Amino acid sequence: MDRVYILKEDTAKRGRPVDFLIWMVSEKKDMVFEKARILAEGNGSSLSSGH
């Protein structure tokens, strides 16, 4: 959450719309979560079997 607020302040100083920033952060966050989820699912079977 701290990173989002830092980005919001930095973007506001550059004159960008905050709504656009929130959308941009949400898009990136979704992509990161999607990648993390895919990686977790890909490694989950081997990790759980070893566990």
PDB file of C-alpha atoms in Angstrom:
ATOM      1  CA  MET A   1       0.000   0.000   0.000  1.00  0.00           C
ATOM      2  CA  ASP A   2       2.863   2.387   0.727  1.00  0.00           C
ATOM      3  CA  ARG A   3       4.134   2.106  -2.842  1.00  0.00           C
ATOM      4  CA  VAL A   4       0.727   3.054  -4.214  1.00  0.00           C
ATOM      5  CA  TYR A   5       0.639   6.237  -2.151  1.00  0.00           C
ATOM      6  CA  ILE A   6       4.211   7.142  -3.143  1.00  0.00           C
ATOM      7  CA  LEU A   7       3.327   6.615  -6.802  1.00  0.00           C
ATOM      8  CA  LYS A   8       0.159   8.675  -6.343  1.00  0.00           C
ATOM      9  CA  GLU A   9       2.113  11.630  -4.936  1.00  0.00           C
ATOM     10  CA  ASP A  10       4.824  11.382  -7.586  1.00  0.00           C
ATOM     11  CA  THR A  11       2.242  11.181 -10.362  1.00  0.00           C
ATOM     12  CA  ALA A  12       0.242  14.067  -8.933  1.00  0.00           C
ATOM     13  CA  LYS A  13       3.373  16.247  -9.015  1.00  0.00           C
ATOM     14  CA  ARG A  14       3.767  15.469 -12.717  1.00  0.00           C
ATOM     15  CA  GLY A  15       0.188  16.573 -13.353  1.00  0.00           C
ATOM     16  CA  ARG A  16      -1.177  13.154 -14.314  1.00  0.00           C
ATOM     17  CA  PRO A  17      -4.781  12.293 -13.406  1.00  0.00           C
ATOM     18  CA  VAL A  18      -4.933  10.270 -10.199  1.00  0.00           C
ATOM     19  CA  ASP A  19      -7.718   8.131 -11.680  1.00  0.00           C
ATOM     20  CA  PHE A  20      -5.394   7.094 -14.491  1.00  0.00           C
ATOM     21  CA  LEU A  21      -2.684   6.230 -11.983  1.00  0.00           C
ATOM     22  CA  ILE A  22      -5.047   4.094  -9.899  1.00  0.00           C
ATOM     23  CA  TRP A  23      -6.127   2.303 -13.088  1.00  0.00           C
ATOM     24  CA  MET A  24      -2.504   1.841 -14.159  1.00  0.00           C
ATOM     25  CA  VAL A  25      -1.482   0.485 -10.738  1.00  0.00           C
ATOM     26  CA  SER A  26      -4.513  -1.812 -10.699  1.00  0.00           C
ATOM     27  CA  GLU A  27      -3.641  -3.143 -14.169  1.00  0.00           C
ATOM     28  CA  LYS A  28      -0.029  -3.806 -13.178  1.00  0.00           C
ATOM     29  CA  LYS A  29      -1.085  -5.313  -9.849  1.00  0.00           C
ATOM     30  CA  ASP A  30      -3.504  -7.660 -11.610  1.00  0.00           C
ATOM     31  CA  MET A  31      -0.780  -8.729 -14.048  1.00  0.00           C
ATOM     32  CA  VAL A  32       1.687  -9.340 -11.213  1.00  0.00           C
ATOM     33  CA  PHE A  33      -0.879 -11.319  -9.224  1.00  0.00           C
ATOM     34  CA  GLU A  34      -1.776 -13.311 -12.348  1.00  0.00           C
ATOM     35  CA  LYS A  35       1.890 -14.157 -12.958  1.00  0.00           C
ATOM     36  CA  ALA A  36       2.400 -15.026  -9.290  1.00  0.00           C
ATOM     37  CA  ARG A  37      -0.718 -17.207  -9.331  1.00  0.00           C
ATOM     38  CA  ILE A  38       0.445 -19.038 -12.474  1.00  0.00           C
ATOM     39  CA  LEU A  39       3.893 -19.554 -10.962  1.00  0.00           C
ATOM     40  CA  ALA A  40       2.358 -20.740  -7.695  1.00  0.00           C
ATOM     41  CA  GLU A  41       0.112 -23.195  -9.553  1.00  0.00           C
ATOM     42  CA  GLY A  42       3.039 -24.381 -11.681  1.00  0.00           C
ATOM     43  CA  ASN A  43       5.263 -24.946  -8.647  1.00  0.00           C
ATOM     44  CA  GLY A  44       2.438 -25.915  -6.297  1.00  0.00           C
ATOM     45  CA  SER A  45       2.225 -29.535  -7.457  1.00  0.00           C
ATOM     46  CA  SER A  46       5.952 -30.179  -7.045  1.00  0.00           C
ATOM     47  CA  LEU A  47       6.078 -28.283  -3.740  1.00  0.00           C
ATOM     48  CA  SER A  48       3.043 -30.043  -2.284  1.00  0.00           C
ATOM     49  CA  SER A  49       4.299 -33.460  -3.414  1.00  0.00           C
ATOM     50  CA  GLY A  50       7.689 -32.783  -1.810  1.00  0.00           C
ATOM     51  CA  HIS A  51       5.922 -31.513   1.308  1.00  0.00           C
TER      52      HIS A  51
END
